[in-house]
CSV table of C-alpha atoms in Angstrom, one decimal:
chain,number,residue,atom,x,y,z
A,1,UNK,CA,12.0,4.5,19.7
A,2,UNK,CA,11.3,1.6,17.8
A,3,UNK,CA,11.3,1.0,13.7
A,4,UNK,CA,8.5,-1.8,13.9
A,5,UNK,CA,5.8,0.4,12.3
A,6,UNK,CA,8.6,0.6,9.5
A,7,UNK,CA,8.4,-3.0,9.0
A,8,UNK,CA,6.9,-4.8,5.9
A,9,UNK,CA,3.9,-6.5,7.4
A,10,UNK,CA,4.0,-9.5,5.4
A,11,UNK,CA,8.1,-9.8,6.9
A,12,UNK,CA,6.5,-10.0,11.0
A,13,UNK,CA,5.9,-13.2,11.1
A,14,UNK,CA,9.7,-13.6,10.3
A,15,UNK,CA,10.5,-11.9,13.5
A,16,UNK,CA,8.4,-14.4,15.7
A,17,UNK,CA,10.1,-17.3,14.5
A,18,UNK,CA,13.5,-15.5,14.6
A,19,UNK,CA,14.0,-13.3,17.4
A,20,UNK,CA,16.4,-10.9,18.5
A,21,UNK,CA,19.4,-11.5,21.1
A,22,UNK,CA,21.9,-9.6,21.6
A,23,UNK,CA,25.4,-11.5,21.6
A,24,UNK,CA,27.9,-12.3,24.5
A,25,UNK,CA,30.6,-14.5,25.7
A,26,UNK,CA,28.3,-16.0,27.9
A,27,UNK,CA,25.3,-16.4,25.4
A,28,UNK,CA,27.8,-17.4,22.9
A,29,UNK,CA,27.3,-21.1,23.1
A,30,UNK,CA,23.9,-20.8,23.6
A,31,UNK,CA,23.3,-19.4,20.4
A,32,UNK,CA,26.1,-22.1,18.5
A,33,UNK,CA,23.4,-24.5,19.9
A,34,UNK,CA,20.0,-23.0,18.7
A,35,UNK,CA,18.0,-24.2,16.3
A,36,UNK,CA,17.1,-21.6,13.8
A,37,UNK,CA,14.1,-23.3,11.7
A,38,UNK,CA,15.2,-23.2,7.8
A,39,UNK,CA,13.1,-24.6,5.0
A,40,UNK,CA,13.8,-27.7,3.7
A,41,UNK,CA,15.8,-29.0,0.9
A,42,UNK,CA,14.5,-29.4,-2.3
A,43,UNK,CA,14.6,-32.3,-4.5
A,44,UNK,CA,17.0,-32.1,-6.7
A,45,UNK,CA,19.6,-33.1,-9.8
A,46,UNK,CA,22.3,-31.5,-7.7
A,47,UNK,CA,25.3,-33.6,-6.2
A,48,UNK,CA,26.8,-32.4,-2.8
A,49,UNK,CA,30.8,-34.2,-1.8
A,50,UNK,CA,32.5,-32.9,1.2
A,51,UNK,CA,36.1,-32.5,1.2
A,52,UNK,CA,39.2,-31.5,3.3
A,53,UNK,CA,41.5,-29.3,1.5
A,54,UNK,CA,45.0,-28.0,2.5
A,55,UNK,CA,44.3,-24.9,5.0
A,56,UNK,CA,46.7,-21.9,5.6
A,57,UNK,CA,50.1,-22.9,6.7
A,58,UNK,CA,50.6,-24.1,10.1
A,59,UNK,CA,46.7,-24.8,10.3
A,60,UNK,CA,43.9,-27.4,10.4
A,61,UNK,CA,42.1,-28.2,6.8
A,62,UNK,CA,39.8,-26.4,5.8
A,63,UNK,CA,36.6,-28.4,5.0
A,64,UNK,CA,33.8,-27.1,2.1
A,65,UNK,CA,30.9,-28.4,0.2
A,66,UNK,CA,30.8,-28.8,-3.5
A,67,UNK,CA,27.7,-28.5,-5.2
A,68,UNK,CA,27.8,-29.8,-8.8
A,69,UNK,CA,24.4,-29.4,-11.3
A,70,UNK,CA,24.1,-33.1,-12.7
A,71,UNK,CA,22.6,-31.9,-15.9
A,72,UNK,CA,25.6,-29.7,-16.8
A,73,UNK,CA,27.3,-29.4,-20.4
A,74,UNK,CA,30.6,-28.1,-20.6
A,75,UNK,CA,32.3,-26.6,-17.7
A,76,UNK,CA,30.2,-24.2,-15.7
A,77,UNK,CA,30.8,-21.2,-13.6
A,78,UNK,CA,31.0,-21.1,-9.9
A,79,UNK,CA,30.2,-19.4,-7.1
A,80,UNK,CA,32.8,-19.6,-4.4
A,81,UNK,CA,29.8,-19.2,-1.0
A,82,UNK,CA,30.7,-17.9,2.3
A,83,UNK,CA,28.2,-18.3,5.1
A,84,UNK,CA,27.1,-15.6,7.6
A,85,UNK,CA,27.1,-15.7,11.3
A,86,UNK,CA,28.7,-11.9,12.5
A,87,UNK,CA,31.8,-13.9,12.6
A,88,UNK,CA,31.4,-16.0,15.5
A,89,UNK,CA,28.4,-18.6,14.0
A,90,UNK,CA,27.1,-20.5,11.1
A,91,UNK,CA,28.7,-24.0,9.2
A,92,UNK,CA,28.5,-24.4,5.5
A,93,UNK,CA,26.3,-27.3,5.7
A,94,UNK,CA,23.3,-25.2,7.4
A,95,UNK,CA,23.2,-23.2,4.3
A,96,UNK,CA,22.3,-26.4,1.6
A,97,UNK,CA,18.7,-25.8,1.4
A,98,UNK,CA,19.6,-22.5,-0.3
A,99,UNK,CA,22.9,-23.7,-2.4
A,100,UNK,CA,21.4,-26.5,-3.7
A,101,UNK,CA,18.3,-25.4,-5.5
A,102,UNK,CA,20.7,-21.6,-6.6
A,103,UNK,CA,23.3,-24.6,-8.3
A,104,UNK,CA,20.2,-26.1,-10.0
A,105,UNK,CA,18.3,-22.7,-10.9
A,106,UNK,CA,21.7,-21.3,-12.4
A,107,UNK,CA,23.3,-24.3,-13.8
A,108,UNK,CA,26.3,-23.5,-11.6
A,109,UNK,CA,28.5,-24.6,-9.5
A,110,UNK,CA,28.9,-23.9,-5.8
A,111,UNK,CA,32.0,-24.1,-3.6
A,112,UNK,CA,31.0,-23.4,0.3
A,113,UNK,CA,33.7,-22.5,2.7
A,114,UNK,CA,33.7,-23.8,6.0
A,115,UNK,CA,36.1,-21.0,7.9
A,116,UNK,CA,37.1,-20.6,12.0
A,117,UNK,CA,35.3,-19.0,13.6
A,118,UNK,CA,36.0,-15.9,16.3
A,119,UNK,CA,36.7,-15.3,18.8
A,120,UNK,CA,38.7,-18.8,19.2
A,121,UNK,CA,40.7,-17.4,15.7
A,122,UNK,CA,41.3,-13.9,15.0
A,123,UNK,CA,41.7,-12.3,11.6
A,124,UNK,CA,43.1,-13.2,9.7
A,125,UNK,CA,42.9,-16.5,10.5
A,126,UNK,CA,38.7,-16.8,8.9
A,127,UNK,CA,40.4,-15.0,5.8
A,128,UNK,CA,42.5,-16.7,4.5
A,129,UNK,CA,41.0,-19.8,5.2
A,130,UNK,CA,38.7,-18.4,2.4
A,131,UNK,CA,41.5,-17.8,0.5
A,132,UNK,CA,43.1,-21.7,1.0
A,133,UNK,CA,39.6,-23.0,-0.4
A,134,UNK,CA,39.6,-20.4,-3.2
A,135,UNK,CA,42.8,-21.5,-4.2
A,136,UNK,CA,41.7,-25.1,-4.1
A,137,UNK,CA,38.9,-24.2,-6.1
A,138,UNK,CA,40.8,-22.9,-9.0
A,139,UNK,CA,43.1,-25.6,-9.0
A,140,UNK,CA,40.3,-28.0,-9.6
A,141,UNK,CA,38.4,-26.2,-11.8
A,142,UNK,CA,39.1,-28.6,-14.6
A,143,UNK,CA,38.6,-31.9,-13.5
A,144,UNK,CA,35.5,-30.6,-11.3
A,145,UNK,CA,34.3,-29.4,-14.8
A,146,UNK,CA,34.5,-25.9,-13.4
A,147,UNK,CA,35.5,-22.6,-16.2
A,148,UNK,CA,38.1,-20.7,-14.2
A,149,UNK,CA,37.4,-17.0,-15.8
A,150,UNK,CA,33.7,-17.4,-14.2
A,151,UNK,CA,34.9,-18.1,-10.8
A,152,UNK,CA,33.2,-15.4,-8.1
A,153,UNK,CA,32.1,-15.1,-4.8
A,154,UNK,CA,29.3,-14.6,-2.7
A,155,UNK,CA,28.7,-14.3,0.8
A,156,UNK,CA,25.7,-13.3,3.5
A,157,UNK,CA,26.3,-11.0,6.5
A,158,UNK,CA,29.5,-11.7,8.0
A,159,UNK,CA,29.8,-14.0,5.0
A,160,UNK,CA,29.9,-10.9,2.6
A,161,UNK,CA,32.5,-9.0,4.7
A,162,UNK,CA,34.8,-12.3,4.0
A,163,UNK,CA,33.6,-12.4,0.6
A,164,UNK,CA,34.8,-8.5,0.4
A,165,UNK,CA,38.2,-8.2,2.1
A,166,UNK,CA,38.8,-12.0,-0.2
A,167,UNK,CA,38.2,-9.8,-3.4
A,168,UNK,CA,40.5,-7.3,-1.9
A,169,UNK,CA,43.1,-9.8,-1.4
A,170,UNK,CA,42.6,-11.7,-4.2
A,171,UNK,CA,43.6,-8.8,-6.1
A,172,UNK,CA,46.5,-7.5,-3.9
A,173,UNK,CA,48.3,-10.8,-4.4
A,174,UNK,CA,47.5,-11.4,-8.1
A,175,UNK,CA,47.2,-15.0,-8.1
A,176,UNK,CA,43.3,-15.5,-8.6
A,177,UNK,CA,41.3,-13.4,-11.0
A,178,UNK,CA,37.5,-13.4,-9.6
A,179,UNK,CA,34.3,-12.3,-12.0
A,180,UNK,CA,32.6,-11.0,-9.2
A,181,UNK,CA,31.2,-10.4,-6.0
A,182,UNK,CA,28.4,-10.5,-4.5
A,183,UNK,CA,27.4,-9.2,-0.9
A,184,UNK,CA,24.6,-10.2,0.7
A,185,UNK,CA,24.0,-7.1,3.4
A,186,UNK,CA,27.7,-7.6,3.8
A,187,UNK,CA,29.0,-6.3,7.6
A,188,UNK,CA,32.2,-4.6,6.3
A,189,UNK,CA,32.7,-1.6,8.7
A,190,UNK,CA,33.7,-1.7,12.5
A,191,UNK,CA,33.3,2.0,12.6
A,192,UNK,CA,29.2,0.9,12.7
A,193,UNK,CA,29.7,-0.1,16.0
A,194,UNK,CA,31.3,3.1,17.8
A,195,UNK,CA,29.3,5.8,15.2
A,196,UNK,CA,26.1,7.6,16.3
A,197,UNK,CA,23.0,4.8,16.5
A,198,UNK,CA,21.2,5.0,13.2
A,199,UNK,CA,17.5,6.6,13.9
A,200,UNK,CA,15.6,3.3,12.1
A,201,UNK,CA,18.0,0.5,11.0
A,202,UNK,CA,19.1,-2.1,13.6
A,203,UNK,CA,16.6,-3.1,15.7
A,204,UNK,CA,15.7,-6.9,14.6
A,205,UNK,CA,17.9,-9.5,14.1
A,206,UNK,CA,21.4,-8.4,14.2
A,207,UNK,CA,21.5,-5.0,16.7
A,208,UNK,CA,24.5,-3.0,17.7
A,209,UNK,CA,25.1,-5.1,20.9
A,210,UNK,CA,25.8,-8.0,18.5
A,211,UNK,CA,27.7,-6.5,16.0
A,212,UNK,CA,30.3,-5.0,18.9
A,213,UNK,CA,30.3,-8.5,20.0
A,214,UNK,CA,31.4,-9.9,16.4
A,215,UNK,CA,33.7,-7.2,15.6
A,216,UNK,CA,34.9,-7.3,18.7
A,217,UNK,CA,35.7,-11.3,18.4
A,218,UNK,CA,36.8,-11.3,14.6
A,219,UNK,CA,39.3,-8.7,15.6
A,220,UNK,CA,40.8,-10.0,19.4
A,221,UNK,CA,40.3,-6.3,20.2
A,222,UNK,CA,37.8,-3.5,20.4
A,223,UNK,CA,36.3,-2.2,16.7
A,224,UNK,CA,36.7,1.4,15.9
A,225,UNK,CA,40.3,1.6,16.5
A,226,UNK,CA,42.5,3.4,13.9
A,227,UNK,CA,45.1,-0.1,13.0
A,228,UNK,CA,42.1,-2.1,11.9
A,229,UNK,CA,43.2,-3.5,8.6
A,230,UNK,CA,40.6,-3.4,5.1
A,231,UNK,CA,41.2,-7.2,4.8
A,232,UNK,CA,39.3,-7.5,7.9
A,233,UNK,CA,36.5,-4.7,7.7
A,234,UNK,CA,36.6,-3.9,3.6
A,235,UNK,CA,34.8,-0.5,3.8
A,236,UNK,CA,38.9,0.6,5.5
A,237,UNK,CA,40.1,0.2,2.2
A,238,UNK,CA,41.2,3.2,0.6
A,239,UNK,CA,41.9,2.1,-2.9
A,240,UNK,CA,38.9,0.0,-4.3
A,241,UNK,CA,39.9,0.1,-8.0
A,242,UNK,CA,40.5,-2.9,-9.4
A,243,UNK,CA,37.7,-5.1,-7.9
A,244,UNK,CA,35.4,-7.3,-9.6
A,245,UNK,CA,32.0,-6.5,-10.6
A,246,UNK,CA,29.5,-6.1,-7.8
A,247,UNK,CA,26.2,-6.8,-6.4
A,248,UNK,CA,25.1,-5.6,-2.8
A,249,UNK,CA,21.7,-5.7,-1.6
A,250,UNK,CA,20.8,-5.0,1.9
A,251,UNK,CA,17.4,-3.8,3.8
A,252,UNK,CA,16.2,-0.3,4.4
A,253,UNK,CA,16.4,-1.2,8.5
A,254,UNK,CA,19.4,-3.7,8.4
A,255,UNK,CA,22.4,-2.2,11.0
A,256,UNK,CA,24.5,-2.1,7.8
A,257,UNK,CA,22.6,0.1,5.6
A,258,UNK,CA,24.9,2.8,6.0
A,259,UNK,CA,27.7,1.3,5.5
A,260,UNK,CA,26.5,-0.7,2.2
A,261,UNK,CA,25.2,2.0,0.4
A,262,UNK,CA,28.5,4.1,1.0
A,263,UNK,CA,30.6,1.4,-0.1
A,264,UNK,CA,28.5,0.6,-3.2
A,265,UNK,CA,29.5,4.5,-4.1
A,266,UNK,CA,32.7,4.5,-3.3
A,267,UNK,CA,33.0,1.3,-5.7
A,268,UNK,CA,31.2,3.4,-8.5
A,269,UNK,CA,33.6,6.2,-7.4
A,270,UNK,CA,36.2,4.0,-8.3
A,271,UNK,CA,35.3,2.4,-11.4
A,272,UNK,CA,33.7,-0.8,-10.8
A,273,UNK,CA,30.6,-2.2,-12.1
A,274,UNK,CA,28.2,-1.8,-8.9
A,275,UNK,CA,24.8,-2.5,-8.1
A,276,UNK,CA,23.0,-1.9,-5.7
A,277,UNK,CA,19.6,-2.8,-3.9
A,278,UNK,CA,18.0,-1.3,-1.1
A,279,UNK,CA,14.6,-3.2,0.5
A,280,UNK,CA,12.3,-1.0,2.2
A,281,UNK,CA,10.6,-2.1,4.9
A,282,UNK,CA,13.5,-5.0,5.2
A,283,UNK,CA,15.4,-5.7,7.7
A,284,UNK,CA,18.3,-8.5,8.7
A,285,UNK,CA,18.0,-11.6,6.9
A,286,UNK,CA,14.8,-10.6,5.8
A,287,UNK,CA,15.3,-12.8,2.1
A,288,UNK,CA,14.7,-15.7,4.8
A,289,UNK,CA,11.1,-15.2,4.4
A,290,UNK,CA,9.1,-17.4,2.0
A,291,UNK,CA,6.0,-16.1,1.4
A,292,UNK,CA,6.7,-12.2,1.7
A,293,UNK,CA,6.4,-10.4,-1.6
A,294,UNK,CA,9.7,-8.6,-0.5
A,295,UNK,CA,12.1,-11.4,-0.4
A,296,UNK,CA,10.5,-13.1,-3.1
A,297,UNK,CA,11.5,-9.7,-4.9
A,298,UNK,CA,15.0,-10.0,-3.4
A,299,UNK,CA,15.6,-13.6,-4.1
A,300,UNK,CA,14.4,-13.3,-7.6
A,301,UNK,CA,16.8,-10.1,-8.2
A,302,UNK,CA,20.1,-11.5,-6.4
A,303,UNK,CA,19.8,-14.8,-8.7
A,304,UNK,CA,19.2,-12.5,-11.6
A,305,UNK,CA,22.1,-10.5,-10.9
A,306,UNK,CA,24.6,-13.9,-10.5
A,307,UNK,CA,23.3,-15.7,-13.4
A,308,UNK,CA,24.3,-12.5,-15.5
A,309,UNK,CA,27.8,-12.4,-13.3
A,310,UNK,CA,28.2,-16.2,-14.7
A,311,UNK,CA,27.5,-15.7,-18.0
């Protein structure tokens, strides 16, 4: 059964220019190596500055991008960004054609993690890489002209399940107050993977062959088991008071539906600011698309949503 005729028409073309494989060992550095097209960057008064920064204890740096709006007046809030790639793909610096013009658009600035990758490091080695630059970033926040109460994160795909179990550590430890999060179709549940195959969502982009194959990397064992811990796959968390404010959006046919829309309830169940937004006819990565009417919808609401999160 197929969930094509589901598809929003104006999101096919998408699906020529980015199709489907499922994930293995073997097809693993095959993929590292594709070229995915992406638009191009934008013009504009944005500075990007690489740096190294300290990394978890007993491991390499941990290198990010810093985006800083040139025209900025007083210090500014930031998004801390973490990059999709089901755990196992992706670099920081493949994502500036969208960080740059969101820093110019908000009048923000961005912080962009560049964490290990699985399966060469397990969790929570990815983690709390996330959590060195975080802890970086708040450090700075003064002399990179940066206001620490409007510090929050946002992350894509496997991005937003970092972005997720960070906010969950963030607060655990109590070092590091963030003002939000924001998941991007976040993958935050292994239990996806062993549950009964969803009738419609999963079919494009990122399918359940793939998503075994990331959990199954990010975790240096099979998902589903009963030890997997929330920091690693968020929707295991049994206490989710506490968190920042939240934004999810995913697509009606993305694998992670499901588990999206249950988390955004629970999060409402447990008193946190939550909103969330479901794209019919959308599936994986489907804000990619530039002319659709869809992800022009998306796009527009997501930077709605954080420029209210930064205010």
């Amino acid at each position: 059964m197929t969930s094509r005729h589901l598809v929003d028409p104006e999101l096919l073309p998408l699906l020529e220019t980015w199709p489907t494989m499922t994930l293995t060992a073997d097809l693993l550095p095959l993929a590292r190596a594709r070229d995915i097209p992406r638009p191009p960057v934008p013009p504009t008064d944005v500075s990007r500055e690489r740096v190294e920064v300290p990394g978890p204890d007993g491991a390499p740096d941990v290198g990010m991008d810093v985006y800083l709006p040139g025209d900025a007046r007083g210090p500014v809030g930031c998004i801390y960004h973490i990059h999709g790639g089901g755990y196992v793909l992706g670099a920081a610096a493949e994502m500036e054609f969208f960080l740059r013009p969101m820093a110019q658009e908000l009048g923000c600035a961005i912080v962009s993690v560049d964490y290990r990758l699985a399966p060469e490091t397990v969790h929570p080695g990815p983690l709390e890489d996330c959590y060195a630059g975080l802890a970086w970033t708040f450090a700075n926040a003064g002399a990179l002209g940066i206001d620490p109460a409007r510090i929050g994160v946002l992350g894509q795909s496997a991005g937003g399940g970092l972005a997720a179990g960070l906010a969950l550590l963030a607060r655990d430890r109590g070092e590091y107050a963030l003002a939000f999060q924001h998941l991007v179709y976040p993958m935050i549940d292994d239990r996806t993977c062993t549950g009964a195959p969803h009738p419609q969502a999963g079919e494009f982009i990122w399918n359940r062959g793939s998503n075994r194959f990331g959990w199954a990397s990010l975790l240096g064992q099979e998902p589903g088991g009963a030890d997997v811990p929330p920091y690693a796959a968020a929707a295991r968390a049994t206490n989710l008071a506490g968190l920042p404010p939240t934004y999810i959006m995913t697509g009606a046919l993305d694998l992670f539906v499901e588990e999206d829309i249950d988390y955004a309830r629970r999060l409402i169940a447990a008193g946190v600011p939550t909103e969330l937004q479901v794209y019919p006819g959308a599936f994986h990565g489907f804000d990619a698309s530039p002319d659709a009417a869809v992800a022009k919808r998306a796009r527009a609401d997501r930077n709605a949503a954080l420029a209210r999160a930064l205010t």
